[in-house]
Amino acid sequence: MAWIVKNSAGMKIERRKEPYLTPQLREQFTRDILPRYETKLGALMPILHEVQHHYGCIPFQAQEEIANFLEIGVADVFDCVSFYEEYRIEPAGKYVIGVCQSIACEVCKPTCSEIIDHIREKYGIEPHETTEDGKFTLLTMECLGSCDTAPVALVNEKLHENLTIEKLDQILDSLAD
Ligand code: FES
């Protein structure tokens, strides 16, 4: 779960002229996705997946367009995007580091909090942020299903187990620019 805390009342939405939901995407969603669901709201998550796959993220403008397309509230779309770890509002870095922060990874040594703190200090980023050079994005994740090898982290979908700070540094330092 990823609650995103923002000053939304004063927030400006960046807009571009071209719509994210191009006629081709709309046609694809209407043909391939909508018929599979009883309600338009039911099609929200697969459409979010498609848009993220297409653009690498789901910017606010795209969320508005999806809401209009599905005839649902923009808040419904934003709730869904901000709730699930998997959806992104901004493009991720080249390497996405997902550190498990669930119980087994919190009670071992080093704890997941120590691992997360180490990455924060090493790259100067907070969870859900990306380094300025676009190389690393840090995410916190819920149980990755490998509690017996805790602490664990995913780096671009590859699971790294029994982490130590040294092992993590080796893995991260070996990644190409
Ligand atoms: S708690 Fe971290 S893998 Fe299960």
CSV table of N, CA and C and ligand atoms in Angstrom, one decimal:
chain,number,residue,atom,x,y,z
A,1,MET,N,0.8,-1.2,0.0
A,1,MET,CA,0.0,0.0,0.0
A,1,MET,C,0.9,1.2,0.0
A,2,ALA,N,0.5,2.2,-0.8
A,2,ALA,CA,1.3,3.4,-0.9
A,2,ALA,C,0.5,4.7,-0.8
A,3,TRP,N,0.2,5.1,0.4
A,3,TRP,CA,-0.5,6.4,0.5
A,3,TRP,C,0.4,7.5,0.1
A,4,ILE,N,-0.1,8.4,-0.8
A,4,ILE,CA,0.8,9.5,-1.2
A,4,ILE,C,0.2,10.7,-0.6
A,5,VAL,N,1.0,11.4,0.2
A,5,VAL,CA,0.5,12.6,0.9
A,5,VAL,C,1.0,13.8,0.1
A,6,LYS,N,0.1,14.6,-0.4
A,6,LYS,CA,0.4,15.8,-1.2
A,6,LYS,C,-0.5,16.9,-0.9
A,7,ASN,N,0.0,18.1,-1.1
A,7,ASN,CA,-0.9,19.3,-1.0
A,7,ASN,C,-1.8,19.4,-2.2
A,8,SER,N,-2.8,18.5,-2.3
A,8,SER,CA,-3.5,18.3,-3.5
A,8,SER,C,-4.4,19.6,-3.8
A,9,ALA,N,-4.8,20.3,-2.8
A,9,ALA,CA,-5.6,21.5,-3.1
A,9,ALA,C,-4.9,22.5,-3.9
A,10,GLY,N,-3.6,22.7,-3.6
A,10,GLY,CA,-2.8,23.7,-4.3
A,10,GLY,C,-1.9,23.1,-5.4
A,11,MET,N,-2.2,21.8,-5.7
A,11,MET,CA,-1.3,21.1,-6.7
A,11,MET,C,-1.7,21.5,-8.1
A,12,LYS,N,-0.7,21.7,-9.0
A,12,LYS,CA,-1.0,22.0,-10.4
A,12,LYS,C,-0.8,20.7,-11.2
A,13,ILE,N,-1.7,20.5,-12.0
A,13,ILE,CA,-1.6,19.3,-12.9
A,13,ILE,C,-0.8,19.6,-14.1
A,14,GLU,N,0.3,18.9,-14.4
A,14,GLU,CA,1.0,19.2,-15.7
A,14,GLU,C,0.2,18.6,-16.8
A,15,ARG,N,0.0,19.4,-17.8
A,15,ARG,CA,-0.8,19.0,-19.0
A,15,ARG,C,0.0,19.0,-20.3
A,16,ARG,N,-0.4,18.1,-21.1
A,16,ARG,CA,0.2,18.2,-22.5
A,16,ARG,C,-1.0,18.3,-23.4
A,17,LYS,N,-0.7,18.8,-24.7
A,17,LYS,CA,-1.8,18.9,-25.6
A,17,LYS,C,-2.4,17.6,-26.1
A,18,GLU,N,-1.6,16.7,-26.4
A,18,GLU,CA,-2.1,15.4,-26.9
A,18,GLU,C,-2.7,14.6,-25.7
A,19,PRO,N,-3.8,13.9,-26.0
A,19,PRO,CA,-4.3,13.1,-24.9
A,19,PRO,C,-3.5,11.9,-24.7
A,20,TYR,N,-3.5,11.4,-23.5
A,20,TYR,CA,-2.8,10.1,-23.2
A,20,TYR,C,-3.7,8.9,-23.8
A,21,LEU,N,-5.0,9.1,-23.6
A,21,LEU,CA,-5.9,8.0,-24.2
A,21,LEU,C,-6.1,8.4,-25.7
A,22,THR,N,-5.2,7.9,-26.5
A,22,THR,CA,-5.3,8.1,-27.9
A,22,THR,C,-6.6,7.4,-28.5
A,23,PRO,N,-7.0,7.8,-29.7
A,23,PRO,CA,-8.1,7.0,-30.3
A,23,PRO,C,-7.8,5.5,-30.4
A,24,GLN,N,-6.6,5.2,-30.6
A,24,GLN,CA,-6.2,3.7,-30.7
A,24,GLN,C,-6.4,3.0,-29.4
A,25,LEU,N,-5.9,3.7,-28.3
A,25,LEU,CA,-6.0,3.1,-27.0
A,25,LEU,C,-7.5,3.0,-26.6
A,26,ARG,N,-8.3,4.0,-26.9
A,26,ARG,CA,-9.7,3.9,-26.5
A,26,ARG,C,-10.4,2.8,-27.3
A,27,GLU,N,-10.0,2.7,-28.5
A,27,GLU,CA,-10.6,1.6,-29.3
A,27,GLU,C,-10.2,0.2,-28.7
A,28,GLN,N,-8.9,0.1,-28.4
A,28,GLN,CA,-8.4,-1.1,-27.8
A,28,GLN,C,-9.1,-1.5,-26.5
A,29,PHE,N,-9.3,-0.5,-25.6
A,29,PHE,CA,-10.0,-0.7,-24.3
A,29,PHE,C,-11.4,-1.1,-24.6
A,30,THR,N,-12.1,-0.4,-25.5
A,30,THR,CA,-13.5,-0.7,-25.8
A,30,THR,C,-13.6,-2.1,-26.4
A,31,ARG,N,-12.7,-2.5,-27.2
A,31,ARG,CA,-12.8,-3.8,-27.8
A,31,ARG,C,-12.4,-5.0,-26.9
A,32,ASP,N,-11.2,-4.7,-26.2
A,32,ASP,CA,-10.6,-5.9,-25.5
A,32,ASP,C,-10.9,-5.9,-24.0
A,33,ILE,N,-11.1,-4.8,-23.4
A,33,ILE,CA,-11.2,-4.8,-21.9
A,33,ILE,C,-12.6,-4.6,-21.4
A,34,LEU,N,-13.3,-3.6,-21.9
A,34,LEU,CA,-14.7,-3.3,-21.4
A,34,LEU,C,-15.6,-4.5,-21.4
A,35,PRO,N,-15.6,-5.3,-22.5
A,35,PRO,CA,-16.6,-6.4,-22.6
A,35,PRO,C,-16.3,-7.5,-21.5
A,36,ARG,N,-15.2,-7.5,-20.9
A,36,ARG,CA,-14.9,-8.5,-19.9
A,36,ARG,C,-15.4,-8.2,-18.5
A,37,TYR,N,-16.0,-7.0,-18.3
A,37,TYR,CA,-16.4,-6.6,-17.0
A,37,TYR,C,-17.9,-6.2,-17.0
A,38,GLU,N,-18.5,-6.5,-15.9
A,38,GLU,CA,-19.9,-6.1,-15.7
A,38,GLU,C,-20.1,-4.6,-15.7
A,39,THR,N,-19.2,-3.9,-15.0
A,39,THR,CA,-19.3,-2.5,-14.9
A,39,THR,C,-18.1,-1.8,-15.5
A,40,LYS,N,-18.2,-0.5,-15.8
A,40,LYS,CA,-17.0,0.2,-16.3
A,40,LYS,C,-15.9,0.3,-15.2
A,41,LEU,N,-16.4,0.5,-14.0
A,41,LEU,CA,-15.5,0.6,-12.9
A,41,LEU,C,-14.6,-0.7,-12.8
A,42,GLY,N,-15.2,-1.8,-13.1
A,42,GLY,CA,-14.5,-3.1,-13.0
A,42,GLY,C,-13.3,-3.1,-14.0
A,43,ALA,N,-13.3,-2.3,-15.1
A,43,ALA,CA,-12.3,-2.3,-16.0
A,43,ALA,C,-11.1,-1.3,-15.7
A,44,LEU,N,-11.3,-0.7,-14.5
A,44,LEU,CA,-10.3,0.4,-14.2
A,44,LEU,C,-8.9,-0.2,-14.0
A,45,MET,N,-8.7,-1.3,-13.3
A,45,MET,CA,-7.3,-1.7,-13.0
A,45,MET,C,-6.6,-2.2,-14.3
A,46,PRO,N,-7.3,-3.1,-15.1
A,46,PRO,CA,-6.6,-3.5,-16.3
A,46,PRO,C,-6.3,-2.3,-17.3
A,47,ILE,N,-7.1,-1.3,-17.3
A,47,ILE,CA,-6.8,-0.1,-18.1
A,47,ILE,C,-5.6,0.7,-17.5
A,48,LEU,N,-5.6,0.8,-16.2
A,48,LEU,CA,-4.4,1.4,-15.6
A,48,LEU,C,-3.1,0.7,-16.0
A,49,HIS,N,-3.2,-0.7,-15.9
A,49,HIS,CA,-2.0,-1.5,-16.3
A,49,HIS,C,-1.6,-1.2,-17.7
A,50,GLU,N,-2.6,-1.1,-18.6
A,50,GLU,CA,-2.3,-0.8,-20.0
A,50,GLU,C,-1.6,0.5,-20.2
A,51,VAL,N,-2.2,1.5,-19.5
A,51,VAL,CA,-1.7,2.9,-19.7
A,51,VAL,C,-0.3,3.0,-19.1
A,52,GLN,N,-0.1,2.3,-18.0
A,52,GLN,CA,1.3,2.4,-17.4
A,52,GLN,C,2.3,1.6,-18.3
A,53,HIS,N,1.8,0.5,-18.9
A,53,HIS,CA,2.7,-0.2,-19.8
A,53,HIS,C,3.1,0.6,-21.0
A,54,HIS,N,2.1,1.4,-21.4
A,54,HIS,CA,2.3,2.2,-22.6
A,54,HIS,C,3.2,3.4,-22.4
A,55,TYR,N,3.0,4.1,-21.2
A,55,TYR,CA,3.8,5.3,-21.0
A,55,TYR,C,4.8,5.2,-19.8
A,56,GLY,N,4.8,4.1,-19.2
A,56,GLY,CA,5.8,3.9,-18.1
A,56,GLY,C,5.3,4.5,-16.7
A,57,CYS,N,4.1,5.2,-16.8
A,57,CYS,CA,3.5,5.7,-15.6
A,57,CYS,C,2.1,6.2,-15.9
A,58,ILE,N,1.4,6.7,-14.9
A,58,ILE,CA,0.0,7.1,-15.2
A,58,ILE,C,-0.1,8.6,-14.6
A,59,PRO,N,0.3,9.6,-15.4
A,59,PRO,CA,0.2,10.9,-14.9
A,59,PRO,C,-1.2,11.4,-14.6
A,60,PHE,N,-1.3,12.5,-13.9
A,60,PHE,CA,-2.6,12.9,-13.4
A,60,PHE,C,-3.6,13.2,-14.6
A,61,GLN,N,-3.0,13.8,-15.7
A,61,GLN,CA,-3.9,14.0,-16.9
A,61,GLN,C,-4.4,12.7,-17.4
A,62,ALA,N,-3.6,11.7,-17.4
A,62,ALA,CA,-4.1,10.4,-17.9
A,62,ALA,C,-5.2,9.9,-17.0
A,63,GLN,N,-5.0,10.1,-15.7
A,63,GLN,CA,-6.0,9.6,-14.7
A,63,GLN,C,-7.4,10.3,-15.0
A,64,GLU,N,-7.3,11.6,-15.3
A,64,GLU,CA,-8.6,12.3,-15.6
A,64,GLU,C,-9.2,11.8,-16.8
A,65,GLU,N,-8.4,11.5,-17.8
A,65,GLU,CA,-8.9,11.0,-19.1
A,65,GLU,C,-9.5,9.6,-18.9
A,66,ILE,N,-8.9,8.8,-18.1
A,66,ILE,CA,-9.4,7.4,-17.8
A,66,ILE,C,-10.8,7.6,-17.1
A,67,ALA,N,-10.8,8.5,-16.1
A,67,ALA,CA,-12.1,8.7,-15.4
A,67,ALA,C,-13.2,9.1,-16.4
A,68,ASN,N,-12.9,10.0,-17.3
A,68,ASN,CA,-13.9,10.4,-18.3
A,68,ASN,C,-14.3,9.3,-19.2
A,69,PHE,N,-13.3,8.5,-19.6
A,69,PHE,CA,-13.6,7.4,-20.5
A,69,PHE,C,-14.5,6.4,-19.8
A,70,LEU,N,-14.2,6.1,-18.5
A,70,LEU,CA,-15.0,5.1,-17.8
A,70,LEU,C,-16.3,5.7,-17.1
A,71,GLU,N,-16.4,7.0,-17.2
A,71,GLU,CA,-17.5,7.7,-16.6
A,71,GLU,C,-17.6,7.4,-15.1
A,72,ILE,N,-16.4,7.6,-14.5
A,72,ILE,CA,-16.3,7.4,-13.0
A,72,ILE,C,-15.6,8.6,-12.5
A,73,GLY,N,-15.6,8.8,-11.1
A,73,GLY,CA,-14.9,9.9,-10.6
A,73,GLY,C,-13.4,9.9,-10.7
A,74,VAL,N,-12.8,11.1,-10.8
A,74,VAL,CA,-11.4,11.1,-10.9
A,74,VAL,C,-10.8,10.6,-9.6
A,75,ALA,N,-11.5,10.9,-8.5
A,75,ALA,CA,-11.0,10.4,-7.1
A,75,ALA,C,-11.0,8.9,-7.1
A,76,ASP,N,-11.9,8.2,-7.8
A,76,ASP,CA,-11.8,6.7,-7.8
A,76,ASP,C,-10.5,6.3,-8.5
A,77,VAL,N,-10.2,7.0,-9.6
A,77,VAL,CA,-9.0,6.6,-10.3
A,77,VAL,C,-7.7,6.9,-9.4
A,78,PHE,N,-7.7,8.1,-8.8
A,78,PHE,CA,-6.5,8.4,-8.0
A,78,PHE,C,-6.4,7.5,-6.8
A,79,ASP,N,-7.5,7.2,-6.2
A,79,ASP,CA,-7.5,6.3,-5.0
A,79,ASP,C,-6.9,5.0,-5.4
A,80,CYS,N,-7.2,4.5,-6.5
A,80,CYS,CA,-6.7,3.2,-7.0
A,80,CYS,C,-5.2,3.3,-7.3
A,81,VAL,N,-4.8,4.3,-8.0
A,81,VAL,CA,-3.4,4.5,-8.4
A,81,VAL,C,-2.6,4.7,-7.1
A,82,SER,N,-3.1,5.5,-6.2
A,82,SER,CA,-2.2,5.8,-5.0
A,82,SER,C,-2.2,4.6,-4.0
A,83,PHE,N,-3.2,3.7,-4.1
A,83,PHE,CA,-3.3,2.6,-3.1
A,83,PHE,C,-2.3,1.5,-3.5
A,84,TYR,N,-2.2,1.2,-4.8
A,84,TYR,CA,-1.4,0.0,-5.2
A,84,TYR,C,0.0,0.5,-5.5
A,85,GLU,N,0.9,-0.2,-4.9
A,85,GLU,CA,2.4,0.0,-5.1
A,85,GLU,C,2.8,0.0,-6.5
A,86,GLU,N,2.1,-0.8,-7.3
A,86,GLU,CA,2.5,-1.1,-8.6
A,86,GLU,C,2.3,0.0,-9.6
A,87,TYR,N,1.4,0.9,-9.3
A,87,TYR,CA,1.1,2.0,-10.2
A,87,TYR,C,2.0,3.2,-9.9
A,88,ARG,N,2.4,3.9,-10.9
A,88,ARG,CA,3.3,5.0,-10.8
A,88,ARG,C,2.7,6.3,-11.4
A,89,ILE,N,2.9,7.4,-10.8
A,89,ILE,CA,2.4,8.7,-11.3
A,89,ILE,C,3.6,9.3,-12.2
A,90,GLU,N,4.8,9.0,-11.8
A,90,GLU,CA,6.0,9.5,-12.5
A,90,GLU,C,6.8,8.3,-13.0
A,91,PRO,N,7.5,8.5,-14.1
A,91,PRO,CA,8.4,7.4,-14.6
A,91,PRO,C,9.3,6.9,-13.5
A,92,ALA,N,9.6,5.6,-13.4
A,92,ALA,CA,10.5,5.1,-12.5
A,92,ALA,C,11.9,5.2,-13.0
A,93,GLY,N,12.9,5.1,-12.1
A,93,GLY,CA,14.3,5.1,-12.5
A,93,GLY,C,14.6,3.8,-13.3
A,94,LYS,N,15.9,3.7,-13.8
A,94,LYS,CA,16.3,2.6,-14.5
A,94,LYS,C,16.2,1.3,-13.7
A,95,TYR,N,16.6,1.5,-12.4
A,95,TYR,CA,16.5,0.3,-11.5
A,95,TYR,C,15.6,0.7,-10.3
A,96,VAL,N,14.6,-0.2,-10.1
A,96,VAL,CA,13.6,0.0,-9.1
A,96,VAL,C,14.0,-1.0,-7.9
A,97,ILE,N,14.3,-0.4,-6.8
A,97,ILE,CA,14.6,-1.2,-5.6
A,97,ILE,C,13.4,-1.2,-4.7
A,98,GLY,N,12.9,-2.4,-4.5
A,98,GLY,CA,11.7,-2.6,-3.7
A,98,GLY,C,12.1,-3.4,-2.4
A,99,VAL,N,12.1,-2.7,-1.3
A,99,VAL,CA,12.5,-3.3,-0.1
A,99,VAL,C,11.3,-3.8,0.7
A,100,CYS,N,11.3,-5.1,1.0
A,100,CYS,CA,10.2,-5.6,1.8
A,100,CYS,C,10.2,-5.0,3.2
A,101,GLN,N,9.0,-4.5,3.7
A,101,GLN,CA,9.0,-3.9,5.0
A,101,GLN,C,8.0,-4.6,5.9
A,102,SER,N,7.6,-5.9,5.5
A,102,SER,CA,6.7,-6.6,6.4
A,102,SER,C,7.4,-7.3,7.5
A,103,ILE,N,6.7,-8.0,8.4
A,103,ILE,CA,7.1,-8.3,9.7
A,103,ILE,C,8.4,-9.1,9.7
A,104,ALA,N,8.5,-10.2,8.9
A,104,ALA,CA,9.7,-11.0,9.0
A,104,ALA,C,11.0,-10.2,8.6
A,105,CYS,N,10.8,-9.3,7.7
A,105,CYS,CA,12.0,-8.5,7.3
A,105,CYS,C,12.2,-7.3,8.2
A,106,GLU,N,11.3,-7.1,9.2
A,106,GLU,CA,11.5,-6.1,10.1
A,106,GLU,C,12.2,-6.6,11.4
A,107,VAL,N,12.0,-7.9,11.7
A,107,VAL,CA,12.5,-8.4,12.9
A,107,VAL,C,13.9,-9.1,12.8
A,108,CYS,N,14.4,-9.2,11.6
A,108,CYS,CA,15.8,-9.8,11.4
A,108,CYS,C,16.8,-8.7,11.4
A,109,LYS,N,18.1,-9.2,11.2
A,109,LYS,CA,19.2,-8.2,11.2
A,109,LYS,C,19.9,-8.3,9.9
A,110,PRO,N,20.2,-7.3,9.1
A,110,PRO,CA,19.7,-5.9,9.5
A,110,PRO,C,18.2,-5.9,9.2
A,111,THR,N,17.5,-5.0,9.9
A,111,THR,CA,16.1,-4.8,9.7
A,111,THR,C,15.8,-4.1,8.4
A,112,CYS,N,14.6,-4.2,7.9
A,112,CYS,CA,14.3,-3.5,6.7
A,112,CYS,C,14.4,-2.0,6.9
A,113,SER,N,14.1,-1.5,8.0
A,113,SER,CA,14.3,-0.1,8.3
A,113,SER,C,15.7,0.3,8.1
A,114,GLU,N,16.6,-0.5,8.6
A,114,GLU,CA,18.1,-0.2,8.4
A,114,GLU,C,18.4,-0.2,6.9
A,115,ILE,N,17.9,-1.2,6.2
A,115,ILE,CA,18.2,-1.3,4.8
A,115,ILE,C,17.6,0.0,4.1
A,116,ILE,N,16.4,0.3,4.4
A,116,ILE,CA,15.8,1.5,3.7
A,116,ILE,C,16.6,2.8,4.1
A,117,ASP,N,17.0,2.9,5.4
A,117,ASP,CA,17.7,4.1,5.8
A,117,ASP,C,19.1,4.1,5.0
A,118,HIS,N,19.7,3.0,4.8
A,118,HIS,CA,21.0,2.9,4.1
A,118,HIS,C,20.8,3.4,2.7
A,119,ILE,N,19.7,3.0,2.0
A,119,ILE,CA,19.5,3.4,0.6
A,119,ILE,C,19.2,4.9,0.6
A,120,ARG,N,18.4,5.4,1.6
A,120,ARG,CA,18.1,6.8,1.6
A,120,ARG,C,19.3,7.6,1.7
A,121,GLU,N,20.2,7.2,2.6
A,121,GLU,CA,21.4,8.0,2.8
A,121,GLU,C,22.4,7.8,1.6
A,122,LYS,N,22.5,6.6,1.0
A,122,LYS,CA,23.4,6.4,-0.1
A,122,LYS,C,23.0,7.2,-1.3
A,123,TYR,N,21.7,7.3,-1.6
A,123,TYR,CA,21.3,8.0,-2.8
A,123,TYR,C,20.5,9.3,-2.6
A,124,GLY,N,20.3,9.6,-1.3
A,124,GLY,CA,19.6,10.9,-1.1
A,124,GLY,C,18.1,10.9,-1.5
A,125,ILE,N,17.5,9.7,-1.5
A,125,ILE,CA,16.1,9.7,-1.9
A,125,ILE,C,15.2,9.0,-0.8
A,126,GLU,N,14.0,9.4,-0.8
A,126,GLU,CA,13.0,8.8,0.1
A,126,GLU,C,12.2,7.7,-0.6
A,127,PRO,N,11.6,6.9,0.1
A,127,PRO,CA,10.7,5.9,-0.6
A,127,PRO,C,9.8,6.6,-1.6
A,128,HIS,N,9.6,6.1,-2.8
A,128,HIS,CA,8.8,6.6,-3.9
A,128,HIS,C,9.5,7.7,-4.6
A,129,GLU,N,10.8,7.9,-4.3
A,129,GLU,CA,11.5,9.0,-5.1
A,129,GLU,C,12.5,8.3,-6.0
A,130,THR,N,13.0,9.1,-7.0
A,130,THR,CA,14.0,8.6,-7.9
A,130,THR,C,15.2,9.6,-7.9
A,131,THR,N,16.4,9.0,-8.0
A,131,THR,CA,17.6,9.8,-8.0
A,131,THR,C,17.5,10.8,-9.2
A,132,GLU,N,18.2,11.9,-9.0
A,132,GLU,CA,18.2,13.0,-10.1
A,132,GLU,C,18.7,12.4,-11.4
A,133,ASP,N,19.6,11.5,-11.4
A,133,ASP,CA,20.1,11.0,-12.7
A,133,ASP,C,19.2,9.9,-13.3
A,134,GLY,N,18.1,9.7,-12.6
A,134,GLY,CA,17.1,8.7,-13.1
A,134,GLY,C,17.5,7.2,-13.0
A,135,LYS,N,18.6,7.0,-12.2
A,135,LYS,CA,19.1,5.6,-12.1
A,135,LYS,C,18.3,4.7,-11.1
A,136,PHE,N,18.0,5.3,-9.9
A,136,PHE,CA,17.4,4.4,-8.9
A,136,PHE,C,16.0,5.0,-8.4
A,137,THR,N,15.1,4.1,-8.2
A,137,THR,CA,13.8,4.5,-7.6
A,137,THR,C,13.7,3.6,-6.3
A,138,LEU,N,13.4,4.1,-5.2
A,138,LEU,CA,13.2,3.3,-4.0
A,138,LEU,C,11.8,3.1,-3.7
A,139,LEU,N,11.4,1.9,-3.5
A,139,LEU,CA,10.0,1.6,-3.1
A,139,LEU,C,10.0,0.7,-1.8
A,140,THR,N,9.0,0.9,-1.0
A,140,THR,CA,8.8,-0.1,0.1
A,140,THR,C,7.7,-1.0,-0.3
A,141,MET,N,7.8,-2.3,0.0
A,141,MET,CA,6.8,-3.3,-0.4
A,141,MET,C,6.4,-4.1,0.8
A,142,GLU,N,5.2,-4.7,0.6
A,142,GLU,CA,4.7,-5.7,1.6
A,142,GLU,C,5.3,-7.0,1.2
A,143,CYS,N,5.1,-8.0,2.1
A,143,CYS,CA,5.7,-9.3,2.1
A,143,CYS,C,5.9,-9.8,0.6
A,144,LEU,N,7.1,-10.2,0.3
A,144,LEU,CA,7.4,-10.7,-1.0
A,144,LEU,C,7.4,-12.2,-1.1
A,145,GLY,N,6.9,-12.8,0.0
A,145,GLY,CA,6.7,-14.3,0.0
A,145,GLY,C,8.0,-15.0,0.2
A,146,SER,N,9.0,-14.4,0.8
A,146,SER,CA,10.3,-15.1,1.0
A,146,SER,C,10.7,-14.8,2.4
A,147,CYS,N,9.8,-15.0,3.4
A,147,CYS,CA,10.1,-14.6,4.8
A,147,CYS,C,11.2,-15.5,5.3
A,148,ASP,N,11.4,-16.7,4.9
A,148,ASP,CA,12.5,-17.6,5.4
A,148,ASP,C,13.9,-17.1,5.0
A,149,THR,N,13.9,-16.2,4.0
A,149,THR,CA,15.2,-15.7,3.6
A,149,THR,C,15.3,-14.2,3.8
A,150,ALA,N,14.5,-13.7,4.8
A,150,ALA,CA,14.5,-12.3,5.1
A,150,ALA,C,15.9,-11.8,5.7
A,151,PRO,N,16.3,-10.6,5.4
A,151,PRO,CA,15.6,-9.5,4.7
A,151,PRO,C,15.8,-9.7,3.2
A,152,VAL,N,14.7,-9.3,2.5
A,152,VAL,CA,14.8,-9.4,1.0
A,152,VAL,C,14.4,-8.1,0.3
A,153,ALA,N,14.9,-8.0,-0.9
A,153,ALA,CA,14.5,-6.8,-1.7
A,153,ALA,C,14.4,-7.2,-3.2
A,154,LEU,N,13.6,-6.6,-3.9
A,154,LEU,CA,13.6,-6.8,-5.4
A,154,LEU,C,14.4,-5.7,-6.0
A,155,VAL,N,15.2,-6.0,-7.0
A,155,VAL,CA,15.8,-5.0,-7.8
A,155,VAL,C,15.4,-5.3,-9.3
A,156,ASN,N,14.5,-4.5,-9.8
A,156,ASN,CA,13.9,-4.8,-11.1
A,156,ASN,C,13.4,-6.2,-11.3
A,157,GLU,N,12.6,-6.6,-10.3
A,157,GLU,CA,11.9,-7.9,-10.4
A,157,GLU,C,12.8,-9.1,-10.0
A,158,LYS,N,14.1,-8.9,-9.8
A,158,LYS,CA,14.9,-10.0,-9.3
A,158,LYS,C,15.0,-9.9,-7.8
A,159,LEU,N,14.7,-11.1,-7.2
A,159,LEU,CA,14.7,-11.1,-5.7
A,159,LEU,C,16.1,-11.4,-5.1
A,160,HIS,N,16.5,-10.5,-4.2
A,160,HIS,CA,17.8,-10.7,-3.5
A,160,HIS,C,17.5,-11.1,-2.0
A,161,GLU,N,18.0,-12.2,-1.6
A,161,GLU,CA,17.7,-12.7,-0.3
A,161,GLU,C,18.8,-12.6,0.7
A,162,ASN,N,18.5,-12.8,2.0
A,162,ASN,CA,19.5,-12.8,3.1
A,162,ASN,C,20.4,-11.6,3.0
A,163,LEU,N,19.8,-10.5,2.8
A,163,LEU,CA,20.6,-9.3,2.5
A,163,LEU,C,21.3,-8.8,3.8
A,164,THR,N,22.5,-8.3,3.5
A,164,THR,CA,23.3,-7.5,4.5
A,164,THR,C,23.5,-6.2,3.8
A,165,ILE,N,24.0,-5.2,4.6
A,165,ILE,CA,24.2,-3.9,4.0
A,165,ILE,C,25.3,-4.1,2.9
A,166,GLU,N,26.4,-4.9,3.3
A,166,GLU,CA,27.5,-5.1,2.3
A,166,GLU,C,27.0,-5.7,1.0
A,167,LYS,N,26.2,-6.8,1.2
A,167,LYS,CA,25.7,-7.5,0.0
A,167,LYS,C,24.8,-6.5,-0.9
A,168,LEU,N,24.0,-5.7,-0.2
A,168,LEU,CA,23.2,-4.8,-0.9
A,168,LEU,C,24.0,-3.8,-1.7
A,169,ASP,N,25.1,-3.3,-1.0
A,169,ASP,CA,26.0,-2.4,-1.7
A,169,ASP,C,26.6,-3.0,-2.9
A,170,GLN,N,27.0,-4.2,-2.8
A,170,GLN,CA,27.7,-4.9,-3.9
A,170,GLN,C,26.7,-5.0,-5.1
A,171,ILE,N,25.5,-5.4,-4.8
A,171,ILE,CA,24.5,-5.5,-5.8
A,171,ILE,C,24.2,-4.2,-6.5
A,172,LEU,N,24.0,-3.2,-5.7
A,172,LEU,CA,23.7,-1.9,-6.3
A,172,LEU,C,24.9,-1.2,-7.0
A,173,ASP,N,26.0,-1.4,-6.5
A,173,ASP,CA,27.2,-0.8,-7.1
A,173,ASP,C,27.6,-1.5,-8.4
A,174,SER,N,27.1,-2.7,-8.6
A,174,SER,CA,27.5,-3.4,-9.8
A,174,SER,C,26.5,-3.1,-11.0
A,175,LEU,N,25.5,-2.3,-10.7
A,175,LEU,CA,24.5,-2.0,-11.8
A,175,LEU,C,25.1,-0.9,-12.7
A,176,ALA,N,24.9,-1.2,-13.9
A,176,ALA,CA,25.5,-0.2,-14.9
A,176,ALA,C,24.6,1.1,-15.0
A,177,ASP,N,25.3,2.2,-15.4
A,177,ASP,CA,24.6,3.4,-15.5
A,177,ASP,C,23.6,3.4,-16.7
B,1,FES,S1,8.1,-10.3,5.4
B,1,FES,FE1,9.6,-9.9,3.9
B,1,FES,S2,9.4,-11.5,2.5
B,1,FES,FE2,7.8,-11.9,3.9
